[in-house]
Coordinates of C-alpha atoms in Angstrom, one line a residue:
M35 CA -58.0 41.4 -119.0
E36 CA -58.3 42.9 -122.4
L37 CA -61.7 42.3 -124.1
P38 CA -61.6 41.0 -127.7
E39 CA -62.7 43.5 -130.4
D40 CA -65.7 42.9 -132.6
S41 CA -66.4 44.9 -135.7
A42 CA -69.8 46.1 -136.5
E43 CA -69.6 44.6 -140.0
E44 CA -68.7 41.2 -138.6
L45 CA -71.4 41.4 -136.0
Y46 CA -73.9 42.1 -138.8
E47 CA -72.7 39.3 -141.1
Q48 CA -72.2 36.6 -138.5
A49 CA -75.0 37.5 -136.1
P50 CA -76.9 34.5 -134.7
C51 CA -80.0 35.6 -136.6
G52 CA -80.7 36.7 -140.2
Y53 CA -80.8 40.3 -141.3
L54 CA -82.1 41.8 -144.5
S55 CA -83.1 45.3 -145.7
T56 CA -85.7 45.9 -148.4
L57 CA -87.2 48.9 -150.2
P58 CA -90.9 49.6 -149.5
D59 CA -91.8 47.6 -152.6
G60 CA -90.0 44.6 -151.0
R61 CA -86.8 44.5 -153.2
I62 CA -83.9 43.2 -151.1
T63 CA -81.0 45.8 -150.8
K64 CA -78.9 44.1 -148.1
I65 CA -78.7 40.6 -146.6
N66 CA -76.2 39.2 -144.1
A67 CA -74.1 36.1 -144.5
R68 CA -75.9 34.2 -141.8
L69 CA -79.2 34.3 -143.7
L70 CA -77.5 33.5 -147.0
G71 CA -76.0 30.5 -145.4
W72 CA -79.3 29.3 -144.1
L73 CA -80.9 29.7 -147.6
G74 CA -77.9 28.5 -149.7
Y75 CA -77.9 31.6 -152.0
R76 CA -75.1 33.7 -153.2
R77 CA -75.4 37.4 -152.4
E78 CA -75.5 38.4 -156.0
E79 CA -78.5 36.1 -156.6
V80 CA -80.5 37.9 -154.0
V81 CA -79.6 41.6 -153.6
G82 CA -81.4 43.7 -156.2
R83 CA -82.9 40.7 -157.8
L84 CA -85.4 39.2 -155.3
R85 CA -88.1 40.6 -153.1
F86 CA -88.7 39.4 -149.6
A87 CA -91.9 37.7 -150.7
D88 CA -90.0 35.7 -153.3
L89 CA -88.2 33.9 -150.4
L90 CA -91.6 32.7 -148.9
T91 CA -93.7 29.7 -149.5
V92 CA -97.0 30.1 -151.5
G93 CA -99.0 30.3 -148.4
G94 CA -96.5 32.7 -146.8
K95 CA -96.6 35.0 -149.9
L96 CA -100.4 35.2 -149.5
Y97 CA -100.2 35.9 -145.8
H98 CA -97.5 38.5 -146.4
E99 CA -99.5 40.4 -149.0
T100 CA -102.9 40.2 -147.2
H101 CA -101.8 40.6 -143.6
F102 CA -98.1 41.2 -142.9
A103 CA -97.4 44.0 -145.3
P104 CA -100.6 46.0 -144.7
L105 CA -100.2 45.8 -140.9
L106 CA -96.5 46.8 -141.2
R107 CA -97.4 49.9 -143.2
M108 CA -100.1 50.9 -140.7
Q109 CA -98.1 50.2 -137.5
G110 CA -94.5 50.7 -138.6
E111 CA -93.4 47.7 -136.7
L112 CA -94.5 44.0 -136.6
G113 CA -92.8 41.3 -134.5
G114 CA -92.8 37.5 -133.8
V115 CA -94.6 36.4 -137.0
A116 CA -94.1 32.8 -138.0
L117 CA -93.3 32.3 -141.7
D118 CA -91.6 29.6 -143.8
L119 CA -88.7 30.6 -146.1
V120 CA -87.8 28.4 -149.2
A121 CA -84.1 27.7 -149.5
A122 CA -82.3 27.4 -152.8
D123 CA -82.6 23.6 -152.7
G124 CA -86.4 23.8 -152.1
T125 CA -86.3 22.9 -148.4
R126 CA -88.3 25.0 -145.9
L127 CA -86.8 27.0 -143.2
P128 CA -89.3 28.1 -140.4
V129 CA -88.5 31.5 -139.0
L130 CA -89.9 34.2 -136.7
V131 CA -89.9 37.5 -138.5
T132 CA -89.7 41.0 -137.0
S133 CA -89.8 44.1 -139.3
T134 CA -89.5 47.8 -138.7
V135 CA -90.1 50.7 -141.2
K136 CA -87.4 53.4 -141.5
T137 CA -88.9 56.7 -142.6
G138 CA -87.5 59.8 -144.1
Q139 CA -87.8 63.3 -142.7
D140 CA -91.1 63.8 -144.4
G141 CA -92.4 60.5 -142.8
T142 CA -92.3 58.6 -146.1
P143 CA -91.1 55.0 -145.8
V144 CA -87.7 54.6 -147.3
L145 CA -86.5 51.2 -145.9
I146 CA -87.8 48.1 -144.2
R147 CA -85.4 46.3 -141.8
T148 CA -86.2 42.7 -141.0
T149 CA -84.7 40.3 -138.5
L150 CA -85.3 36.6 -138.9
F151 CA -84.7 33.9 -136.2
D152 CA -84.3 30.3 -137.0
A153 CA -87.4 28.5 -135.6
R154 CA -86.6 24.9 -136.7
D155 CA -86.0 23.7 -133.1
R156 CA -89.1 25.6 -131.9
R157 CA -91.2 24.2 -134.7
A158 CA -90.0 20.6 -133.9
Y159 CA -90.8 21.2 -130.2
E160 CA -94.3 22.5 -131.1
R161 CA -94.8 19.4 -133.3
E162 CA -93.8 17.2 -130.4
L163 CA -96.1 19.1 -128.1
L164 CA -99.0 18.7 -130.6
R165 CA -98.3 15.0 -130.9
A166 CA -98.2 14.6 -127.1
R167 CA -101.5 16.5 -126.8
Q168 CA -103.1 14.4 -129.5
D169 CA -101.9 11.2 -127.8
A170 CA -103.3 12.6 -124.5
D171 CA -106.6 13.4 -126.1
R172 CA -106.9 9.9 -127.6
E173 CA -105.9 8.4 -124.2
R174 CA -108.5 10.5 -122.4
D175 CA -111.2 9.6 -124.9
R176 CA -110.3 5.9 -124.5
A177 CA -110.5 6.2 -120.7
Q178 CA -113.8 8.0 -121.0
R179 CA -115.2 5.3 -123.3
L180 CA -113.9 2.6 -120.9
A181 CA -115.3 4.3 -117.9
A182 CA -118.7 4.8 -119.6
T183 CA -118.8 1.2 -120.7
L184 CA -117.9 -0.1 -117.3
Q185 CA -120.3 2.3 -115.6
R186 CA -123.1 1.0 -117.8
S187 CA -122.3 -2.6 -116.8
L188 CA -122.8 -1.6 -113.2
L189 CA -126.3 -0.3 -113.8
P190 CA -129.3 -2.1 -115.2
P191 CA -129.8 -1.4 -118.9
S192 CA -133.4 -0.7 -118.3
L193 CA -135.9 -1.0 -115.4
T194 CA -139.1 -3.1 -115.7
A195 CA -141.9 -1.6 -113.6
P196 CA -144.0 -3.9 -111.5
P197 CA -147.5 -4.5 -112.9
G198 CA -149.7 -1.5 -112.5
M199 CA -146.8 0.8 -111.3
Q200 CA -144.5 3.4 -112.8
V201 CA -140.7 3.6 -112.5
A202 CA -138.0 6.0 -113.6
A203 CA -134.3 6.3 -112.9
H204 CA -131.3 8.6 -113.7
Y205 CA -127.6 8.4 -113.2
Q206 CA -125.4 11.5 -113.5
P207 CA -121.6 10.9 -113.1
E208 CA -119.5 13.6 -111.5
S209 CA -116.9 13.2 -114.1
A210 CA -116.8 11.4 -117.5
D211 CA -113.2 10.3 -116.7
R212 CA -113.9 8.3 -113.6
I213 CA -116.1 5.4 -112.7
G214 CA -118.6 6.5 -110.1
G215 CA -119.8 4.5 -107.1
D216 CA -123.6 5.0 -107.1
F217 CA -125.9 2.1 -108.0
Y218 CA -129.5 1.1 -108.1
D219 CA -131.7 -1.8 -109.3
L220 CA -135.3 -3.0 -109.4
F221 CA -136.1 -6.7 -109.8
P222 CA -138.9 -9.3 -109.3
L223 CA -139.0 -11.7 -106.3
A224 CA -141.2 -14.7 -105.6
G225 CA -144.8 -14.2 -104.6
G226 CA -145.4 -11.1 -106.8
R227 CA -143.0 -9.0 -104.7
W228 CA -140.3 -6.8 -106.1
G229 CA -136.9 -5.8 -104.6
F230 CA -135.3 -2.5 -105.1
F231 CA -132.2 -0.7 -103.8
L232 CA -130.1 2.4 -104.3
G233 CA -126.7 3.2 -102.7
D234 CA -123.3 4.7 -102.9
V235 CA -119.9 3.1 -102.3
C236 CA -116.8 4.8 -101.0
G237 CA -114.3 5.9 -103.5
K238 CA -114.1 6.1 -107.3
G239 CA -112.5 4.2 -110.1
A240 CA -111.8 0.5 -110.6
E241 CA -111.9 -0.4 -106.9
A242 CA -115.3 1.3 -106.6
A243 CA -116.5 -0.6 -109.6
V244 CA -115.4 -4.0 -108.1
L245 CA -117.1 -3.1 -104.9
T246 CA -120.3 -2.0 -106.6
S247 CA -120.5 -5.2 -108.6
L248 CA -120.1 -7.3 -105.4
I249 CA -122.8 -5.3 -103.7
R250 CA -125.4 -5.5 -106.5
Y251 CA -125.1 -9.2 -106.9
T252 CA -125.0 -9.8 -103.1
L253 CA -128.2 -7.8 -102.6
R254 CA -130.0 -9.7 -105.4
A255 CA -128.9 -13.1 -104.0
A256 CA -129.7 -12.2 -100.4
A257 CA -133.2 -11.0 -101.4
V258 CA -133.9 -14.3 -103.0
Q259 CA -133.0 -16.2 -99.8
D260 CA -134.8 -13.9 -97.4
P261 CA -136.3 -10.6 -98.7
H262 CA -136.7 -9.0 -95.3
P263 CA -134.9 -5.6 -95.8
E264 CA -133.0 -5.7 -92.5
T265 CA -131.8 -9.3 -93.2
V266 CA -130.7 -8.4 -96.7
L267 CA -128.5 -5.6 -95.4
S268 CA -127.1 -7.8 -92.6
T269 CA -126.1 -10.4 -95.3
L270 CA -124.5 -7.6 -97.4
D271 CA -122.6 -6.3 -94.3
A272 CA -121.2 -9.8 -93.5
A273 CA -120.1 -10.2 -97.1
L274 CA -118.2 -6.9 -97.1
Q275 CA -116.6 -7.7 -93.8
R276 CA -115.5 -11.0 -95.1
E277 CA -114.3 -9.8 -98.5
Y278 CA -112.5 -6.7 -97.3
S279 CA -111.2 -7.6 -93.8
G280 CA -107.9 -6.0 -94.6
G281 CA -109.2 -2.5 -95.2
P282 CA -112.4 -0.4 -95.1
R283 CA -114.7 -0.9 -98.1
F284 CA -118.2 0.3 -97.3
C285 CA -121.3 1.7 -98.7
T286 CA -124.6 3.4 -97.8
V287 CA -127.7 1.8 -99.2
V288 CA -131.4 1.6 -99.0
F289 CA -133.0 -1.8 -99.7
G290 CA -136.7 -2.3 -100.0
V291 CA -139.5 -4.7 -101.0
L292 CA -142.6 -3.7 -102.9
V293 CA -145.9 -5.7 -102.5
P294 CA -148.3 -4.5 -105.2
G295 CA -152.0 -4.8 -104.5
E296 CA -155.4 -3.6 -105.7
A297 CA -155.4 -0.5 -103.4
G298 CA -151.8 0.5 -104.2
C299 CA -148.5 -0.9 -103.0
G300 CA -147.0 -1.8 -99.7
V301 CA -143.4 -0.8 -99.1
A302 CA -140.9 -2.1 -96.5
L303 CA -137.4 -0.7 -96.6
A304 CA -134.3 -0.6 -94.5
S305 CA -131.4 1.8 -94.6
G306 CA -127.7 1.5 -93.9
G307 CA -126.5 5.1 -93.4
H308 CA -128.2 6.4 -96.5
P309 CA -130.3 9.6 -96.9
P310 CA -134.0 8.9 -96.2
A311 CA -136.4 8.1 -99.0
L312 CA -139.0 10.7 -99.8
L313 CA -142.7 10.0 -100.4
L314 CA -144.7 12.5 -102.6
R315 CA -148.3 12.0 -101.8
A316 CA -151.2 12.4 -104.2
D317 CA -152.6 15.2 -102.0
G318 CA -149.5 17.3 -102.6
T319 CA -147.7 16.6 -99.3
L320 CA -144.2 15.3 -98.8
G321 CA -143.3 12.5 -96.4
V322 CA -139.8 11.6 -95.2
L323 CA -139.3 7.9 -94.5
H324 CA -136.7 8.2 -91.7
T325 CA -134.7 5.1 -90.6
P326 CA -132.7 6.5 -87.6
G327 CA -129.8 4.6 -86.4
G328 CA -129.0 2.7 -89.6
Q329 CA -125.3 2.3 -89.8
L330 CA -122.9 2.2 -92.7
V331 CA -122.6 -1.2 -94.4
G332 CA -119.2 -2.9 -94.1
V333 CA -117.6 -0.9 -91.4
L334 CA -118.7 -2.1 -87.9
P335 CA -118.9 -5.7 -86.7
K336 CA -122.6 -6.7 -86.2
A337 CA -123.9 -3.4 -87.6
A338 CA -127.4 -2.4 -86.8
F339 CA -129.9 -1.6 -89.5
T340 CA -133.4 0.0 -89.1
S341 CA -136.5 -0.3 -91.2
T342 CA -139.7 1.4 -91.9
A343 CA -142.9 0.7 -93.8
A344 CA -145.2 2.8 -95.9
H345 CA -148.1 2.4 -98.3
L346 CA -148.2 3.9 -101.8
A347 CA -151.7 4.9 -102.7
P348 CA -152.8 5.8 -106.2
G349 CA -150.9 9.0 -107.2
D350 CA -148.1 8.5 -104.6
T351 CA -144.4 8.3 -105.7
L352 CA -141.4 7.1 -103.7
L353 CA -138.0 8.7 -104.4
L354 CA -134.6 7.3 -103.5
Y355 CA -131.5 9.4 -104.2
S356 CA -127.8 9.6 -103.4
D357 CA -126.2 12.3 -101.4
G358 CA -124.5 13.9 -104.4
L359 CA -127.9 15.5 -105.1
F360 CA -127.9 17.7 -102.0
E361 CA -124.2 18.0 -101.5
A362 CA -123.7 20.0 -104.7
R363 CA -122.1 23.4 -104.3
T364 CA -124.2 26.5 -105.1
G365 CA -123.5 30.2 -104.8
G366 CA -124.5 30.1 -101.1
G367 CA -122.7 26.9 -100.1
R368 CA -124.1 23.3 -100.3
Y369 CA -127.5 22.8 -101.8
G370 CA -128.6 20.9 -98.7
E371 CA -131.4 18.5 -97.7
E372 CA -133.8 21.2 -96.7
A373 CA -133.6 22.8 -100.1
L374 CA -134.1 19.4 -101.7
H375 CA -137.2 18.7 -99.6
A376 CA -138.6 22.1 -100.5
F377 CA -138.0 21.5 -104.2
T378 CA -139.6 18.0 -104.3
A379 CA -142.5 19.2 -102.1
G380 CA -143.2 21.8 -104.8
L381 CA -143.5 19.0 -107.4
A382 CA -146.0 16.9 -105.5
P383 CA -148.1 15.2 -106.7
A384 CA -145.8 13.9 -109.5
T385 CA -145.4 10.7 -111.5
A386 CA -142.1 8.9 -111.4
S387 CA -141.0 10.1 -114.8
T388 CA -142.0 13.7 -114.1
L389 CA -140.2 13.7 -110.8
V390 CA -137.0 12.2 -112.2
E391 CA -137.1 14.6 -115.1
A392 CA -137.4 17.7 -112.8
L393 CA -134.6 16.5 -110.6
T394 CA -132.4 15.8 -113.6
Q395 CA -132.9 19.4 -114.7
L396 CA -132.0 20.5 -111.2
V397 CA -128.7 18.6 -111.4
T398 CA -127.8 20.4 -114.7
T399 CA -128.1 23.8 -112.9
F400 CA -125.3 22.8 -110.5
G401 CA -122.7 22.8 -113.3
D402 CA -119.2 22.6 -111.9
G403 CA -120.7 22.5 -108.4
L404 CA -121.5 18.9 -108.8
D405 CA -118.9 17.2 -106.6
D406 CA -120.2 13.7 -106.6
D407 CA -122.3 11.3 -108.7
V408 CA -126.1 11.5 -108.5
A409 CA -128.4 8.5 -108.7
L410 CA -132.2 8.7 -108.7
L411 CA -134.8 6.0 -108.5
A412 CA -138.6 6.8 -108.4
I413 CA -141.4 4.3 -108.0
G414 CA -145.0 5.3 -108.2
V415 CA -148.6 4.2 -108.4
P416 CA -150.5 5.9 -111.2
P417 CA -153.4 8.0 -110.1
R418 CA -156.8 6.5 -110.7

């Protein structure tokens, strides 16, 4: 098959891009028909009469004089620069400009050859991308505000310490975009006693928020009826089994009762599969309040829960925390419970606020290694 012929002149004039040649001072000496058609000029209106900068917007002229032209003189070639041309009717034509300098035998510039590609479709695409990104940013900000608002509704706005005691708490979400599943509370009961709990539900997001809300109010209501820690957790377990019989919805939790007195405060607590509470003594030692055998809440029929008791003397502080604290990733793997125990032992003795502040600073050092939410609750008796 015979191939169709194509003249060099026709290729230049009707190329799919614009061509023009200018002298070193910018005066246009040659321009192809494609670019003239884009701009709506006649050839005699441009050649020998206008400079390349005359075709640019005000901002484009400034950029051409301060950046484009100096770089082209230094480098001899410059490509892919986005500029806007002004057509004869005043409309703008976005283009991508590539220029090369032709030099004489002595190295002196004699001509600048420029290729211009129509960037209207590309500019429209970029605007669509920008709008989509702005919409996504707004939606993400909205989701973060919604998550933060809902998260605050799942935690007490402030904690009131029992008379003669100190309390501090902190909650650090793993992500600002998702609602976490950690929770805590401290509230008065009859007879001068106080109930407290800290736990972690399975999952994230709206379902976790619903489960957290159910757990918090169930624990409070159960403690009013019978504040014995094992009984409270059994009541919660029955409520979760009844509410979520069609699928697993469970939590780990520590529930306890404080009995303040003149010589300090008695503590009784029970655990359902939660990390053990820590007791920082006034003499600088660390105690671990183990509750072995305590099972997850809401998983097994007739789950067993175990309890323990302790006494907070003046200067002692009790710490409850969620597993996100020691499961954070560090350079050597997971942070781990042993490292957490060593860190807190180094703080003893410590007030509730000092302890929570130090642990909050520790959490910030994990950075992106924080894989889960972290909840902290510290209750202490001031030193004499």
